[in-house]
Coordinates of C-alpha atoms in Angstrom, one line a residue:
M183 CA 156.2 -38.2 274.5
T184 CA 157.2 -36.2 277.4
A185 CA 155.1 -33.7 279.4
A186 CA 157.1 -30.8 278.0
T187 CA 156.6 -31.9 274.4
A188 CA 152.8 -32.4 275.0
E189 CA 152.5 -28.9 276.4
T190 CA 154.4 -27.5 273.4
A191 CA 152.2 -29.4 270.9
T192 CA 148.9 -28.5 272.4
P193 CA 147.6 -25.1 271.1
P194 CA 146.7 -22.5 273.8
P195 CA 143.1 -22.1 274.5
H196 CA 143.2 -18.5 273.2
G197 CA 145.3 -19.2 270.1
P198 CA 144.7 -18.1 266.5
S199 CA 141.7 -20.4 266.0
A200 CA 139.6 -18.6 268.7
P201 CA 139.6 -15.1 266.9
A202 CA 138.8 -16.9 263.6
A203 CA 135.9 -18.6 265.2
R204 CA 134.7 -15.4 266.8
R205 CA 134.9 -13.7 263.3
T206 CA 133.0 -16.5 261.5
A207 CA 129.9 -16.2 263.6
P208 CA 129.2 -12.5 262.9
E209 CA 130.0 -12.9 259.2
A210 CA 127.5 -15.8 258.9
S211 CA 125.0 -13.7 260.8
A212 CA 125.5 -10.8 258.5
R213 CA 125.1 -13.0 255.4
A214 CA 121.9 -14.4 256.8
D215 CA 120.6 -10.9 257.5
G216 CA 121.5 -9.9 253.9
W217 CA 119.5 -12.8 252.5
R218 CA 116.6 -11.9 254.7
R219 CA 116.7 -8.3 253.5
R220 CA 116.8 -9.4 249.9
L221 CA 114.0 -12.0 250.2
P222 CA 111.1 -9.4 249.8
L223 CA 112.7 -8.3 246.5
M224 CA 112.6 -11.8 245.0
P225 CA 109.1 -11.5 243.6
A226 CA 110.1 -8.3 241.7
F227 CA 113.3 -10.0 240.6
L228 CA 111.5 -13.0 239.2
F229 CA 109.0 -10.8 237.5
V230 CA 111.8 -8.9 235.8
V231 CA 113.5 -12.1 234.7
I232 CA 110.3 -13.6 233.3
C233 CA 109.3 -10.4 231.5
T234 CA 112.7 -9.5 230.0
Q235 CA 115.3 -12.2 230.1
I236 CA 113.1 -15.1 228.9
P237 CA 111.8 -13.2 225.9
F238 CA 115.3 -12.1 225.1
L239 CA 116.5 -15.7 225.2
L240 CA 113.6 -16.7 222.8
T241 CA 114.6 -13.8 220.6
I242 CA 118.2 -15.2 220.4
W243 CA 116.7 -18.7 219.6
Y244 CA 114.6 -17.3 216.7
S245 CA 117.5 -15.3 215.4
L246 CA 119.4 -18.6 214.8
R247 CA 116.6 -20.0 212.7
S248 CA 115.0 -19.3 209.3
R249 CA 111.4 -18.6 210.4
N250 CA 108.9 -16.9 208.1
L251 CA 105.2 -16.8 209.1
L252 CA 104.2 -17.2 205.4
R253 CA 106.2 -20.5 205.2
P254 CA 105.6 -22.2 208.6
D255 CA 106.8 -25.6 207.3
G256 CA 110.1 -24.2 206.1
E257 CA 111.7 -23.4 209.5
T258 CA 115.3 -24.6 209.7
F259 CA 118.3 -23.9 211.9
V260 CA 120.7 -21.5 210.1
G261 CA 123.1 -20.5 212.8
L262 CA 124.6 -17.0 212.3
R263 CA 123.4 -16.6 208.7
N264 CA 120.6 -14.1 209.7
Y265 CA 123.2 -11.9 211.4
L266 CA 125.4 -12.0 208.2
D267 CA 122.4 -11.1 206.1
I268 CA 121.3 -8.1 208.1
F269 CA 124.8 -6.6 208.0
L270 CA 124.8 -7.1 204.3
D271 CA 121.4 -5.4 204.1
S272 CA 121.8 -1.8 202.9
T273 CA 118.4 -0.8 204.4
F274 CA 119.5 -2.1 207.8
R275 CA 122.7 0.1 207.6
T276 CA 120.5 3.1 206.6
A277 CA 118.2 2.5 209.5
A278 CA 121.2 2.2 211.9
L279 CA 122.6 5.5 210.6
N280 CA 119.2 7.1 210.9
S281 CA 119.0 5.9 214.5
I282 CA 122.4 7.5 215.3
L283 CA 121.4 10.8 213.6
I284 CA 118.0 11.0 215.3
T285 CA 119.5 10.2 218.7
L286 CA 122.4 12.6 218.5
G287 CA 120.4 15.4 216.9
C288 CA 117.6 15.1 219.5
V289 CA 119.8 14.7 222.6
V290 CA 122.3 17.5 221.7
L291 CA 119.5 20.0 220.7
A292 CA 117.3 19.1 223.7
L293 CA 120.3 19.3 226.0
L294 CA 121.3 22.8 224.8
L295 CA 117.7 24.1 224.9
G296 CA 117.2 22.5 228.3
L297 CA 120.3 24.1 229.7
G298 CA 119.2 27.5 228.5
L299 CA 115.7 27.1 230.0
A300 CA 117.2 25.8 233.2
L301 CA 119.4 28.9 233.5
L302 CA 116.4 31.1 233.0
L303 CA 114.3 29.2 235.6
D304 CA 117.1 29.3 238.1
R305 CA 116.5 33.1 238.5
E306 CA 113.8 34.7 240.6
F307 CA 111.0 36.4 238.6
V308 CA 107.3 36.8 238.8
G309 CA 105.3 33.8 237.6
R310 CA 108.3 31.4 237.6
G311 CA 106.1 28.5 238.9
V312 CA 103.6 29.0 236.1
V313 CA 106.3 29.2 233.4
R314 CA 108.0 26.1 234.7
T315 CA 104.7 24.2 234.6
L316 CA 104.0 25.3 231.0
L317 CA 107.5 24.3 230.0
I318 CA 107.1 20.8 231.5
T319 CA 103.8 20.2 229.7
P320 CA 105.3 18.7 226.4
F321 CA 107.0 15.9 228.4
L322 CA 103.6 15.0 229.9
I323 CA 101.9 14.6 226.6
M324 CA 101.7 11.1 225.2
P325 CA 104.1 10.5 222.3
V326 CA 101.2 9.5 220.0
A327 CA 99.4 12.7 220.7
G328 CA 102.5 14.7 220.3
A329 CA 103.3 13.1 217.0
M330 CA 99.8 13.8 215.7
L331 CA 100.0 17.4 216.9
W332 CA 103.2 18.0 214.9
S333 CA 102.1 16.0 211.9
V334 CA 98.7 17.7 211.5
S335 CA 98.7 21.0 213.3
M336 CA 102.3 22.1 212.7
F337 CA 103.7 20.4 209.6
D338 CA 100.6 20.0 207.4
P339 CA 101.4 21.4 204.0
T340 CA 98.1 23.2 203.6
Y341 CA 96.8 24.0 207.1
G342 CA 100.0 23.7 209.2
L343 CA 101.0 26.5 211.5
V344 CA 104.7 26.3 210.4
N345 CA 103.8 27.0 206.7
W346 CA 101.5 29.8 207.8
L347 CA 104.4 31.4 209.7
I348 CA 107.0 31.1 206.9
G349 CA 104.3 32.2 204.4
I350 CA 104.2 35.6 206.2
I351 CA 107.8 36.3 205.2
G352 CA 107.3 35.0 201.6
I353 CA 108.6 31.4 201.8
N354 CA 106.6 28.9 199.8
P355 CA 104.8 26.1 201.7
V356 CA 106.9 23.0 202.4
D357 CA 105.7 19.4 202.8
W358 CA 107.8 18.9 205.9
T359 CA 107.2 15.2 206.5
S360 CA 107.9 14.3 202.9
Q361 CA 110.7 16.7 201.9
A362 CA 112.5 16.9 205.3
P363 CA 111.3 13.7 207.2
M364 CA 114.4 13.4 209.5
L365 CA 114.3 17.1 210.4
S366 CA 110.5 16.8 211.2
I367 CA 111.1 13.8 213.5
I368 CA 114.0 15.5 215.3
I369 CA 112.0 18.7 215.9
A370 CA 109.1 16.7 217.4
L371 CA 111.4 14.7 219.6
V372 CA 113.3 17.8 220.7
W373 CA 110.0 19.4 221.7
Q374 CA 109.1 16.4 223.7
W375 CA 112.5 15.8 225.5
T376 CA 113.6 19.3 226.2
P377 CA 111.6 19.5 229.4
F378 CA 113.2 16.3 230.6
M379 CA 116.7 17.8 230.1
M380 CA 115.6 21.0 231.7
L381 CA 114.3 19.4 234.9
L382 CA 117.5 17.4 235.4
L383 CA 119.8 20.4 234.7
L384 CA 117.6 22.7 236.9
A385 CA 118.0 20.2 239.8
G386 CA 121.8 20.5 239.3
L387 CA 121.7 24.3 239.2
Q388 CA 119.6 24.5 242.4
S389 CA 122.0 22.1 244.2
Q390 CA 124.9 24.6 243.7
A391 CA 126.4 26.1 246.9
R392 CA 125.3 29.8 246.9
D393 CA 128.2 30.9 249.0
V394 CA 130.6 29.7 246.2
L395 CA 128.7 31.8 243.7
E396 CA 128.7 34.8 246.0
A397 CA 132.4 34.4 246.6
S398 CA 133.1 34.3 242.8
A399 CA 131.1 37.5 242.4
M400 CA 133.0 39.2 245.2
D401 CA 136.3 38.2 243.5
G402 CA 135.2 40.0 240.4
A403 CA 134.2 37.1 238.2
G404 CA 131.6 37.9 235.6
P405 CA 128.5 35.8 234.7
W406 CA 130.2 34.0 231.8
Q407 CA 133.4 33.2 233.9
T408 CA 131.2 32.0 236.8
F409 CA 129.2 29.7 234.4
L410 CA 132.3 28.4 232.6
H411 CA 134.5 27.7 235.7
I412 CA 132.0 26.9 238.4
T413 CA 128.5 26.1 237.2
L414 CA 129.5 24.0 234.2
P415 CA 131.9 21.7 236.1
H416 CA 129.2 21.3 238.8
L417 CA 126.7 20.3 236.1
R418 CA 129.0 17.6 234.5
F419 CA 127.3 14.7 236.4
Y420 CA 123.8 16.0 235.5
I421 CA 124.7 16.6 231.8
E422 CA 126.1 13.0 231.5
L423 CA 123.0 11.6 233.2
S424 CA 120.8 13.6 230.8
V425 CA 122.7 12.4 227.8
L426 CA 122.6 8.8 228.9
L427 CA 118.9 8.6 229.8
G428 CA 117.9 10.7 226.8
A429 CA 119.9 8.5 224.4
I430 CA 118.5 5.2 225.8
Y431 CA 114.9 6.5 225.4
V432 CA 115.3 8.2 222.0
V433 CA 117.1 5.3 220.3
N434 CA 113.8 3.3 220.9
T435 CA 111.7 5.9 219.2
F436 CA 108.8 4.4 217.2
D437 CA 105.6 6.5 217.6
Q438 CA 106.8 9.7 215.9
I439 CA 108.3 7.8 212.9
Y440 CA 105.2 5.6 212.5
L441 CA 102.7 8.4 212.7
M442 CA 104.6 11.3 211.0
T443 CA 106.5 9.7 208.2
A444 CA 105.9 5.9 208.3
G445 CA 109.6 5.5 207.7
G446 CA 109.4 7.2 204.4
P447 CA 109.8 8.3 201.8
G448 CA 110.7 4.7 201.2
T449 CA 112.9 3.9 204.2
A450 CA 114.6 7.4 204.3
S451 CA 113.5 8.1 207.9
A452 CA 113.2 4.5 209.3
N453 CA 115.3 3.8 212.4
L454 CA 116.1 0.4 213.8
P455 CA 112.9 -0.2 215.9
F456 CA 110.7 0.8 213.0
Y457 CA 112.7 -1.3 210.5
I458 CA 112.4 -4.3 212.9
Y459 CA 108.7 -3.7 213.0
Q460 CA 108.5 -3.7 209.2
R461 CA 110.4 -6.9 208.8
A462 CA 108.5 -8.7 211.6
F463 CA 104.9 -7.5 211.0
L464 CA 104.9 -6.6 207.3
G465 CA 107.5 -8.9 205.9
F466 CA 106.8 -11.7 208.4
D467 CA 110.5 -12.6 208.6
I468 CA 110.8 -13.5 212.3
G469 CA 114.4 -14.8 212.0
Q470 CA 116.0 -11.7 210.6
S471 CA 113.9 -9.3 212.7
A472 CA 114.9 -11.2 215.8
A473 CA 118.6 -10.9 214.7
M474 CA 118.1 -7.2 214.3
G475 CA 116.6 -6.9 217.7
V476 CA 119.5 -8.8 219.3
V477 CA 122.1 -6.6 217.6
T478 CA 120.1 -3.4 218.7
V479 CA 120.0 -4.6 222.3
I480 CA 123.7 -5.5 222.4
A481 CA 124.7 -2.1 220.9
T482 CA 122.5 -0.3 223.4
I483 CA 124.0 -2.2 226.3
I484 CA 127.5 -1.5 225.2
I485 CA 126.8 2.3 224.8
A486 CA 124.9 2.5 228.1
T487 CA 127.7 0.6 230.0
A488 CA 130.4 2.9 228.6
A489 CA 128.3 6.0 229.6
L490 CA 127.6 4.6 233.1
R491 CA 131.4 4.1 233.6
L492 CA 132.0 7.7 232.7
I493 CA 129.2 8.8 235.2
F494 CA 130.6 6.7 238.0
R495 CA 134.1 7.9 237.3
S496 CA 132.9 11.5 237.6
I497 CA 131.1 10.7 240.8
N498 CA 134.2 9.1 242.3
S499 CA 136.4 12.0 241.3
K500 CA 133.9 14.4 242.9
E501 CA 133.9 12.4 246.1
Q502 CA 137.7 12.3 246.3
S503 CA 138.0 16.0 245.7

């Protein structure tokens, strides 16, 4: 090999490998810093995994077996038969439909009432702080106490306040929790969740740019036009967040159903969490109740994921605009 060839074959000291080496060191240092920052979160992460994922895996395992506490010796592996049985169960389908109706009814009504109250509280008036505190109070009451309040003080067929009020205008007393169980549960849930919707929407209203509202007023826009074309688009993110969080919480409702109607008459007002409780703790059928729990969790995750995608899409569109 000649000297010229050797000089051509040898890479220069400041060739392409040098910048790559210089880039590798900062990247490795950044990754190490990232792991160091995440290290304090590991105990919380392990706690969440132990308390949520391990029980869920056990639930999946039980859902694949025929396990009844009254027949402990008859446990066998049945595969997906429990899932097939619950979808063929008419009571399960009724409970699923009740869950949808209760969730939609509560979220929609609470959202509309919360929006109306938020619009009122966004205005200046004497005693606004006191009124806001009083309106928040139902959300601070424990669900068990709220269910007993509505079941005994409001909906009691003999001593309830609702029957006393409708009796003034000549309407006969109604046994609300027996004759209209779904309506009774939805009313109690709306009363509890309206303050939550109101707080989220009020935060959205107070984050509006006041100069935009003043400019719309100077341009001759009326209150309805301002609300429809400025306020409502601004509240889109807050409305979507309210619907998502409200639906996730309301779909797991158990206290009101257990204390107000006990799922009755029969199973007319039972939702999925209450029917799972009945099959597990009253029917002792661990296999089918575990299968119902897995189906409920998967359906909730699918709905929540779709809703989160809509929320993130609206956030990205707002940032780009």
